[in-house]
Tab-separated table of N, CA and C in Angstrom:
chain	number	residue	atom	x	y	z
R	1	UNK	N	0.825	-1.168	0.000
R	1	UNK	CA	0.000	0.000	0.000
R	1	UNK	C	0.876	1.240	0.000
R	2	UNK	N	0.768	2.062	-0.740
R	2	UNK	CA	1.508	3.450	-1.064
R	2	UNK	C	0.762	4.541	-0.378
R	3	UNK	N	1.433	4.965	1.102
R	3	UNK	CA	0.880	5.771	1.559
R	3	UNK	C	0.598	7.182	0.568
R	4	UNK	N	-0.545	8.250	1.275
R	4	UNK	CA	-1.444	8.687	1.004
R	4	UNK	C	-0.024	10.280	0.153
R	5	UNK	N	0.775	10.250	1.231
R	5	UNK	CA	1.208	11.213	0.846
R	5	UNK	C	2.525	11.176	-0.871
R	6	UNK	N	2.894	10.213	-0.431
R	6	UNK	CA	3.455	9.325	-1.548
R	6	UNK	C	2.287	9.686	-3.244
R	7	UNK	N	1.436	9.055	-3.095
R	7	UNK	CA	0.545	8.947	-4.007
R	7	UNK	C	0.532	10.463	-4.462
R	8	UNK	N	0.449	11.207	-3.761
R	8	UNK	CA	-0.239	12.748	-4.232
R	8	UNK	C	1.550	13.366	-5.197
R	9	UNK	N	2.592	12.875	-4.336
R	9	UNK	CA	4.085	12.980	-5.053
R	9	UNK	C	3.738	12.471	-6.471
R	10	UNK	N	3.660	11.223	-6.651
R	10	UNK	CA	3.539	10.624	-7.860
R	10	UNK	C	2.672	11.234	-8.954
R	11	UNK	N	1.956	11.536	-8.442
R	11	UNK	CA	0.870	11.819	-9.863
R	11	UNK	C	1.243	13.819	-9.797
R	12	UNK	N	1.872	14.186	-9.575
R	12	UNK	CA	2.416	15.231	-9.523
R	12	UNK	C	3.704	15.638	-10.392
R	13	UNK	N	3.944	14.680	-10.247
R	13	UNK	CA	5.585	14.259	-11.005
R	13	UNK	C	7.409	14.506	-9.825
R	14	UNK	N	6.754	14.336	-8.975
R	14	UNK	CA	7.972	15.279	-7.945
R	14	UNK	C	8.352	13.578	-7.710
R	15	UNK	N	8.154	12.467	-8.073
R	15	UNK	CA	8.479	11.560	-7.560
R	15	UNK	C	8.071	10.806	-8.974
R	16	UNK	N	9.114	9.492	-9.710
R	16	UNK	CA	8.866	9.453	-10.806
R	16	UNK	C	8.996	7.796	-10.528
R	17	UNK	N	7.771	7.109	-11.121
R	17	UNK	CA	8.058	5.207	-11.133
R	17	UNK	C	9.106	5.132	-12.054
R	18	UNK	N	9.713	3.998	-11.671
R	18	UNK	CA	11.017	3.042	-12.817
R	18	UNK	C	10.190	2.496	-13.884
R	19	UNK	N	10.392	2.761	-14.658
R	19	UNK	CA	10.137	1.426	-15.531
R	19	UNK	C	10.827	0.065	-15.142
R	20	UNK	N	9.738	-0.975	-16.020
R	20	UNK	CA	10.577	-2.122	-15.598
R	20	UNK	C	11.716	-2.635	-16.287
R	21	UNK	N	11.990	-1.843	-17.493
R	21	UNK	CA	13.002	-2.217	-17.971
R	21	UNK	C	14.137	-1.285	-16.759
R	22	UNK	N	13.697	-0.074	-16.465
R	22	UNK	CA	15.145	0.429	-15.342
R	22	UNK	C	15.390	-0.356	-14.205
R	23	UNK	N	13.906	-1.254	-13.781
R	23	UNK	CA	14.552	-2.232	-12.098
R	23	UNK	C	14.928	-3.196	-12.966
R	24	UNK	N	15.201	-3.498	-13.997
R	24	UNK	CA	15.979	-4.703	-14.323
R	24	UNK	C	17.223	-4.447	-14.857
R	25	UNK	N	17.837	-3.360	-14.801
R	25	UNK	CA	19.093	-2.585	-14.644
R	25	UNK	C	19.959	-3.256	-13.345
R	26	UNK	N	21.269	-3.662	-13.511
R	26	UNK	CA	21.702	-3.150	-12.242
R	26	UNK	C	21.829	-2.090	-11.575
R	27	UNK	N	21.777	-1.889	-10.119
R	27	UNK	CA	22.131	-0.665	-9.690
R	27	UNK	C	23.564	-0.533	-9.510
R	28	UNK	N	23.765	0.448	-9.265
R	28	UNK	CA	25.268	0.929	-8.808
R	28	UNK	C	24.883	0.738	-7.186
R	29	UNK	N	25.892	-0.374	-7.054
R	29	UNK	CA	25.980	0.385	-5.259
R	29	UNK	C	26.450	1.446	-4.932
R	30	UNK	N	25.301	2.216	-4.166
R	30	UNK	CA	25.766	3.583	-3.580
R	30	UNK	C	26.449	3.288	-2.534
R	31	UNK	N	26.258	2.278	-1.518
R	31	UNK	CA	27.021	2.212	-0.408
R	31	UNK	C	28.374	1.779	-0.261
R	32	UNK	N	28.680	1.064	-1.454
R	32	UNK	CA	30.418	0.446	-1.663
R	32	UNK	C	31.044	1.873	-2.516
R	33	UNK	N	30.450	2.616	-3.140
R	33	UNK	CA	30.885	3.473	-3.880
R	33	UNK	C	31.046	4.635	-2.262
R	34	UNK	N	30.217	5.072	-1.633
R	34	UNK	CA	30.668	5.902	-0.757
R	34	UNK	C	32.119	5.596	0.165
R	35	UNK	N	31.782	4.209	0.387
R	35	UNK	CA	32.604	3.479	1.603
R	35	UNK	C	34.214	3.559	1.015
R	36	UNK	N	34.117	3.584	-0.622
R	36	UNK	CA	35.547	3.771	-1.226
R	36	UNK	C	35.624	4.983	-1.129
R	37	UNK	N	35.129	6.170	-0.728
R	37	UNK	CA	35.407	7.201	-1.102
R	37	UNK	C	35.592	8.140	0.264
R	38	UNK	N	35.183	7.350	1.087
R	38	UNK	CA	35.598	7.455	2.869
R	38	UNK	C	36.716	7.033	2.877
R	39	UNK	N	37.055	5.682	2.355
R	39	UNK	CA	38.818	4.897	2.840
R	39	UNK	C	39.750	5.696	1.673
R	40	UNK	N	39.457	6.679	0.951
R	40	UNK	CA	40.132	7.507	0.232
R	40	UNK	C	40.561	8.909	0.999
R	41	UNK	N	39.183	9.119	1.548
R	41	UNK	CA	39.589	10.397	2.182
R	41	UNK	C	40.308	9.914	3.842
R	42	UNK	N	40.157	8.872	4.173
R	42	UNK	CA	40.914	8.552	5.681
R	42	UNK	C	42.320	8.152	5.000
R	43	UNK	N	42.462	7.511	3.818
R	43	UNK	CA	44.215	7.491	3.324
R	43	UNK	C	44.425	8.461	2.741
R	44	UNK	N	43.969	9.628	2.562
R	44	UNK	CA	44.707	10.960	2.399
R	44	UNK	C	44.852	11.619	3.335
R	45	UNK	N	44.200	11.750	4.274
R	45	UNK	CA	43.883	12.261	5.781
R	45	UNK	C	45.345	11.904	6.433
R	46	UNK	N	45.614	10.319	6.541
R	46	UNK	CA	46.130	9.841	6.956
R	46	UNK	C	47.744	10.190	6.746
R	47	UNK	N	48.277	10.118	5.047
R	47	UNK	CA	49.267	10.762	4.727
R	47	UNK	C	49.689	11.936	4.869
R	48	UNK	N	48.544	12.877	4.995
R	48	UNK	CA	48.871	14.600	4.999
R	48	UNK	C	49.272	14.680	6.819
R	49	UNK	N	48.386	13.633	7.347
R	49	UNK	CA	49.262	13.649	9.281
R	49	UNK	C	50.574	13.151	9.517
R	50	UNK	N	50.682	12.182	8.741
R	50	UNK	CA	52.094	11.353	8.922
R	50	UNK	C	53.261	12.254	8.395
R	51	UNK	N	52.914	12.849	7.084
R	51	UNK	CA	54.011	13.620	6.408
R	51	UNK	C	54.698	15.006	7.389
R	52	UNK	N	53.265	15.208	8.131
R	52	UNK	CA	53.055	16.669	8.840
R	52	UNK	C	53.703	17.211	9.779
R	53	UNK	N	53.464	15.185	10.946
R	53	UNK	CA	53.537	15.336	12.588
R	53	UNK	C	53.923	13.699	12.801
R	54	UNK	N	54.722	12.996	11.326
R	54	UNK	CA	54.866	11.850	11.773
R	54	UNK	C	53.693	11.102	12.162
R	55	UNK	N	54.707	9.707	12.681
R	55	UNK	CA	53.512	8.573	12.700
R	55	UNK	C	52.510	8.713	13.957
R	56	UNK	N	53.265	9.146	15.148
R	56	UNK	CA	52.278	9.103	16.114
R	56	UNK	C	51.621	10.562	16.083
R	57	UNK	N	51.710	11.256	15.150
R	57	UNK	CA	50.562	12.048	14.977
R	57	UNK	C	49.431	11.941	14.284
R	58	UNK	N	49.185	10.320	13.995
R	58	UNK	CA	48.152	9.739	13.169
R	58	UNK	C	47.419	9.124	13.784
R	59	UNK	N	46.563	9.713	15.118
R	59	UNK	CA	45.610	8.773	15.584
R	59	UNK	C	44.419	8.975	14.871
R	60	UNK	N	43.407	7.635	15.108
R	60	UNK	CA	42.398	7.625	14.364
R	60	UNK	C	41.859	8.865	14.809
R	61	UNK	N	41.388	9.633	15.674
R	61	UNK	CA	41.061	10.755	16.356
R	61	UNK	C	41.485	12.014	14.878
R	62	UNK	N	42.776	12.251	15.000
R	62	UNK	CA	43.190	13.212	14.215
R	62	UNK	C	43.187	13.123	12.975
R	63	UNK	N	43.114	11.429	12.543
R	63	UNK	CA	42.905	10.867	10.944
R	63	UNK	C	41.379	11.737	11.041
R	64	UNK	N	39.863	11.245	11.523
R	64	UNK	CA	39.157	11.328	11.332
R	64	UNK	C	38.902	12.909	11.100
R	65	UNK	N	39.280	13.635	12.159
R	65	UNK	CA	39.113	14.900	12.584
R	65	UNK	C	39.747	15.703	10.926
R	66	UNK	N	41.192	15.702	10.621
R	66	UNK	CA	41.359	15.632	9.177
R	66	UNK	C	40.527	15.460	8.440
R	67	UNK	N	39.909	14.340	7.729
R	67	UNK	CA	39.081	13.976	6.890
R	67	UNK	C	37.850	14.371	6.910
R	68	UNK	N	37.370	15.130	8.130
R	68	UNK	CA	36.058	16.101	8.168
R	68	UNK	C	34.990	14.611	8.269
R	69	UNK	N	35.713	13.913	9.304
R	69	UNK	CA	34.512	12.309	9.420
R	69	UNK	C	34.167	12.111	10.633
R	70	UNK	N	33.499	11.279	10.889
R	70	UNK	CA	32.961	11.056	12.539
R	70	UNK	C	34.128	9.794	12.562
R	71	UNK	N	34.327	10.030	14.488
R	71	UNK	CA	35.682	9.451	15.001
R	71	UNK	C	35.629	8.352	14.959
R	72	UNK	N	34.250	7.639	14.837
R	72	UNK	CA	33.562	5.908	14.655
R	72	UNK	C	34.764	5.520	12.967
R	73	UNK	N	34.518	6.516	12.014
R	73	UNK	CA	34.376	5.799	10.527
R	73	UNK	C	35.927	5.427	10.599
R	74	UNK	N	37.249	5.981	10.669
R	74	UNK	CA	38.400	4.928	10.508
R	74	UNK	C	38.710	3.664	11.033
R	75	UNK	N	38.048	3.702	12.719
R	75	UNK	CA	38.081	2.160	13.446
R	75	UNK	C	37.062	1.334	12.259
R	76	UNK	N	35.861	1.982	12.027
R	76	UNK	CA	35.193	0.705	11.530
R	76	UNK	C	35.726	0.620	10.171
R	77	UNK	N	36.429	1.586	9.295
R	77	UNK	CA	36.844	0.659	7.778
R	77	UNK	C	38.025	0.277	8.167
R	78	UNK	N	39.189	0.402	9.011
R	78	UNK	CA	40.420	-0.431	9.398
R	78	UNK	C	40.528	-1.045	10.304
R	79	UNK	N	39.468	-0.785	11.260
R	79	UNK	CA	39.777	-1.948	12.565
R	79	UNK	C	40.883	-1.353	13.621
R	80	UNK	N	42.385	-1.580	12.875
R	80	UNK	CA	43.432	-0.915	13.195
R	80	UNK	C	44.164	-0.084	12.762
R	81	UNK	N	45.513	0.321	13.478
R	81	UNK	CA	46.298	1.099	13.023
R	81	UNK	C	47.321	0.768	11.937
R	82	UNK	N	47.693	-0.777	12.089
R	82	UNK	CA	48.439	-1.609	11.214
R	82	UNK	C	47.929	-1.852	10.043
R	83	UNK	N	46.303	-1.742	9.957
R	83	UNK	CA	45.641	-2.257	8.972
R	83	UNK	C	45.640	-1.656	8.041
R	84	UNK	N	45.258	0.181	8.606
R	84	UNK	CA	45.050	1.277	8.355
R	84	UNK	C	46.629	1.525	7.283
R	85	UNK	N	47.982	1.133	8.186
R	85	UNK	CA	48.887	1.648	8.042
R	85	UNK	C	49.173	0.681	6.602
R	86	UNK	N	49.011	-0.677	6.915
R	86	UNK	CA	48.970	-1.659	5.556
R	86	UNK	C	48.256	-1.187	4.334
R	87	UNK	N	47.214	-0.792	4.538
R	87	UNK	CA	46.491	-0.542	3.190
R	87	UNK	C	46.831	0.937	2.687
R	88	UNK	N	47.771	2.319	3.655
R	88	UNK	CA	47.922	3.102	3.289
R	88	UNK	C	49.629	2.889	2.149
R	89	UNK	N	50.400	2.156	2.984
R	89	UNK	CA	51.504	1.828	2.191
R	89	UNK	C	51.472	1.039	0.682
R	90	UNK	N	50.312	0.219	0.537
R	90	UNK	CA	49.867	-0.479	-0.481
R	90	UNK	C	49.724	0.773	-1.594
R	91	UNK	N	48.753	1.607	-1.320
R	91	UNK	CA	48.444	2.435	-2.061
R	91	UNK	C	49.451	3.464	-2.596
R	92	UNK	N	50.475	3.650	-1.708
R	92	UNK	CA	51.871	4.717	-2.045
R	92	UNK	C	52.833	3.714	-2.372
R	93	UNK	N	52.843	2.559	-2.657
R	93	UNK	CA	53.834	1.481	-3.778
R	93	UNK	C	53.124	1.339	-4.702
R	94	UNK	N	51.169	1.079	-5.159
R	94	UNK	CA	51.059	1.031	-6.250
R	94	UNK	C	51.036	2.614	-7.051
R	95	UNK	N	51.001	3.774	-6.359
R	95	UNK	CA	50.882	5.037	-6.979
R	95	UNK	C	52.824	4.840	-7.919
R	96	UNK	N	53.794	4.325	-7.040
R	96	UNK	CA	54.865	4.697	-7.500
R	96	UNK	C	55.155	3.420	-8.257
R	97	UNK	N	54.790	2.356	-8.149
R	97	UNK	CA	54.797	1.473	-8.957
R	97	UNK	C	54.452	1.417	-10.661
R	98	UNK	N	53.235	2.168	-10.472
R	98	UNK	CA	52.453	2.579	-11.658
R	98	UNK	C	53.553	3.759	-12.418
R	99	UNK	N	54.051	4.724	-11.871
R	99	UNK	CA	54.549	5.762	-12.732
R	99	UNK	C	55.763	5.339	-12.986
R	100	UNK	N	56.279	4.153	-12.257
R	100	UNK	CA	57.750	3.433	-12.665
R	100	UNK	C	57.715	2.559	-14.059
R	101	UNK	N	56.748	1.912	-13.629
R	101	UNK	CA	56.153	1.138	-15.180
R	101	UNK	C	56.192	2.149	-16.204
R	102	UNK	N	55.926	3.228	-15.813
R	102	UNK	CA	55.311	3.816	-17.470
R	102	UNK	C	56.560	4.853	-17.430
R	103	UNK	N	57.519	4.831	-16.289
R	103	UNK	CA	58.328	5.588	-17.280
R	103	UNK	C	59.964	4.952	-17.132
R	104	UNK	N	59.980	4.133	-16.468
R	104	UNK	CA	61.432	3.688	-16.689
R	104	UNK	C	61.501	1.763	-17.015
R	105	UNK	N	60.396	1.156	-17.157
R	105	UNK	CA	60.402	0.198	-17.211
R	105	UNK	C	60.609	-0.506	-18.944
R	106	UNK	N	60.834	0.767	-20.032
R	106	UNK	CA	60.426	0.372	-21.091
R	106	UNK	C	61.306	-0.317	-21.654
R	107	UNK	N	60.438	-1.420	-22.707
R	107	UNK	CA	61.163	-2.316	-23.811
R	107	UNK	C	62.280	-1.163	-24.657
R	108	UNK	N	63.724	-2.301	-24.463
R	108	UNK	CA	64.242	-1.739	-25.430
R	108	UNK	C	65.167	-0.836	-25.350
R	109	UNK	N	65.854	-0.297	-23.715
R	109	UNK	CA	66.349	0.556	-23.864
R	109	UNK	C	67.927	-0.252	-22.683
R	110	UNK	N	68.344	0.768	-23.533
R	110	UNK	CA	70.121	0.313	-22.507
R	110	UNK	C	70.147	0.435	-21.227
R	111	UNK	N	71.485	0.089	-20.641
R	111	UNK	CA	71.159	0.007	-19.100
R	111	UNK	C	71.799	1.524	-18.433
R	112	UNK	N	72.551	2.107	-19.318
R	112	UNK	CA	73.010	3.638	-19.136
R	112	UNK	C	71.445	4.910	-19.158
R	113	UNK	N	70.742	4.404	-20.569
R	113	UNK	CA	69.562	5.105	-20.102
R	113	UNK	C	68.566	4.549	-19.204
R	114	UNK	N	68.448	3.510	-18.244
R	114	UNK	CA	67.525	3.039	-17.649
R	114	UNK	C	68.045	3.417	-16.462
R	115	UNK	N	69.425	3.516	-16.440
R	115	UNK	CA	69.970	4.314	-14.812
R	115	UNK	C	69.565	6.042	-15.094
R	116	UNK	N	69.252	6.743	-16.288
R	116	UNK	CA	69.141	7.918	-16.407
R	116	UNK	C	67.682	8.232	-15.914
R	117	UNK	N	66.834	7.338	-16.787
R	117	UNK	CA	65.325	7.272	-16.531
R	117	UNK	C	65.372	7.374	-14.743
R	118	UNK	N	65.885	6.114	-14.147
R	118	UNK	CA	65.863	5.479	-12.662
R	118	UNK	C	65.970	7.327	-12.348
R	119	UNK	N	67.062	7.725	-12.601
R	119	UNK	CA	67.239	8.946	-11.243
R	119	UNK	C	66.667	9.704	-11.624
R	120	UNK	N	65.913	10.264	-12.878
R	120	UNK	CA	65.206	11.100	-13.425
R	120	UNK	C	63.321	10.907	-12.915
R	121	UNK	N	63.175	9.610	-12.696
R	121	UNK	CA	62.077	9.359	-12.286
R	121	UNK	C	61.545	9.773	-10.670
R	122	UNK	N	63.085	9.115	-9.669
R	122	UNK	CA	62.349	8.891	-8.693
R	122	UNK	C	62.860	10.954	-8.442
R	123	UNK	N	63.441	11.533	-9.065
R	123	UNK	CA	63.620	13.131	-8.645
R	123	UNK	C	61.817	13.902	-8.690
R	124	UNK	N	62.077	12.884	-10.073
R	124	UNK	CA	60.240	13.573	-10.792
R	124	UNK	C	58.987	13.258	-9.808
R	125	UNK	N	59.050	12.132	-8.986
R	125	UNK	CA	58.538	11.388	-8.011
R	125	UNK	C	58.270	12.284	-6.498
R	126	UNK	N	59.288	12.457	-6.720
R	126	UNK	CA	59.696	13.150	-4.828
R	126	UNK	C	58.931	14.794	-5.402
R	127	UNK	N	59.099	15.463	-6.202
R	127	UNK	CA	58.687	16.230	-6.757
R	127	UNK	C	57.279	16.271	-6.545
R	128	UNK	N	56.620	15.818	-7.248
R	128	UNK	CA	54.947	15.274	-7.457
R	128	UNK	C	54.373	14.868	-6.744
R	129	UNK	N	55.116	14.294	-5.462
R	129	UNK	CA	54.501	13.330	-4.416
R	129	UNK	C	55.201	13.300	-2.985
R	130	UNK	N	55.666	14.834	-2.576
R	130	UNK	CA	56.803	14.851	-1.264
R	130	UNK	C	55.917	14.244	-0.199
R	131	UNK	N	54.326	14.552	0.068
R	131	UNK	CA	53.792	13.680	1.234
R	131	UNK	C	54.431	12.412	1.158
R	132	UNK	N	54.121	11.750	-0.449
R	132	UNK	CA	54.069	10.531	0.198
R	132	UNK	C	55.618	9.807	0.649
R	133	UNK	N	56.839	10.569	-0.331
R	133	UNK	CA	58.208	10.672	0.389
R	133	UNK	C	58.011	11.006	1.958
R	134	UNK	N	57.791	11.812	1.963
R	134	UNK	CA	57.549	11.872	3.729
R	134	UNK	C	56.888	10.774	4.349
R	135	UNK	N	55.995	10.143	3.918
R	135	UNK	CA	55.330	8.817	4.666
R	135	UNK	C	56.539	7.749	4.840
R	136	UNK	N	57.216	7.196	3.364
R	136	UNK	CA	57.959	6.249	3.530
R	136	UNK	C	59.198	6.826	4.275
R	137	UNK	N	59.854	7.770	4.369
R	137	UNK	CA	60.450	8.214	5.254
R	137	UNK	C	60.256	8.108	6.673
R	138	UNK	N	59.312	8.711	7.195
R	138	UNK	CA	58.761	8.112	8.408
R	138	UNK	C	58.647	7.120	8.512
R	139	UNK	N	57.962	6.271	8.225
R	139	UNK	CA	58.149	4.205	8.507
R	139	UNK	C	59.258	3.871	8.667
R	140	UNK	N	60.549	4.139	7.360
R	140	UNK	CA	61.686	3.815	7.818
R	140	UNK	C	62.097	4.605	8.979
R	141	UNK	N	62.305	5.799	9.250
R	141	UNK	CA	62.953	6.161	10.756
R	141	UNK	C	62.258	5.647	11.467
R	142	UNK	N	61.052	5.526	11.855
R	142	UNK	CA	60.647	4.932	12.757
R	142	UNK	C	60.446	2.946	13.319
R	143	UNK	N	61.485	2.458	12.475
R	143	UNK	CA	61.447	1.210	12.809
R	143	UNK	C	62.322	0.585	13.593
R	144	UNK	N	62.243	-0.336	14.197
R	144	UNK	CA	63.100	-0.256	15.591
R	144	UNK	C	63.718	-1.670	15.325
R	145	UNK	N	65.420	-1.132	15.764
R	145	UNK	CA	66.236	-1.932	15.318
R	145	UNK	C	66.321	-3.825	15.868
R	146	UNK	N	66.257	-4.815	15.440
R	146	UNK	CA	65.903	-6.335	16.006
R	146	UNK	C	66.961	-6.303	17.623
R	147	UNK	N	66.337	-6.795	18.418
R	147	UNK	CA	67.184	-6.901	20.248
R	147	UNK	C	68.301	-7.482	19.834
């Protein structure tokens, strides 16, 4: 039953039926599409703190607070800090991974220009991307030497 107020929407036009060829569309999930676009803004959040104030200036608190999110949403898409910290490093090896491929990895070339490309790349790199130099920087200083 289509309440009363509903009904008066519809035949108004402020509210429009699907056809059945559109519910036999897939939908787009709206909710996996947002949820990527939250763990985007908590791993940018995340890098712009680490680069900023270092690692222990990356609590979920200040991730969230950054990202303009409620303090619930980084615990619940990472759980943790490791997790958080795993899937942020993933993403700053495939960003540099990707621009290594396409610019020093190519068929065909000598090993004098592939050392030229190499230092020309990662300069062009640090350039384009000093946060995320600053992230891997931080991880390495901050790792603590085996007892």
């Amino acid at each position: 039953m289509i309440p009363q107020d509903m009904r008066s929407r519809l035949r108004t036009g402020k509210i429009k039926r699907r056809s059945p060829a559109a519910r036999r569309e897939p939908k787009i999930n709206i909710r996996r599409q947002r949820s990527l676009a939250t763990r985007k803004k908590i791993i940018d959040a995340a890098v712009t703190l680490i680069a900023t104030k270092g690692l222990s200036g990356a609590t979920f608190d200040a991730i969230a607070k950054a990202a303009k999110l409620s303090p619930t949403l980084p615990v619940f898409h990472y759980k943790s800090k490791k997790a958080l910290f795993t899937e942020l490093l993933r993403v700053l090896s495939g960003l540099y991974t990707e621009s290594w491929n396409a610019f020093v990895d190519a068929p065909g070339i000598g090993a004098k220009e592939r050392l030229e490309r190499f230092i020309a790349h990662d300069v062009g790199f640090a350039g384009k991307h000093p946060k995320a130099v600053a992230v891997w920087f931080a991880f390495w200083g901050d790792r603590q030497p085996p007892p």
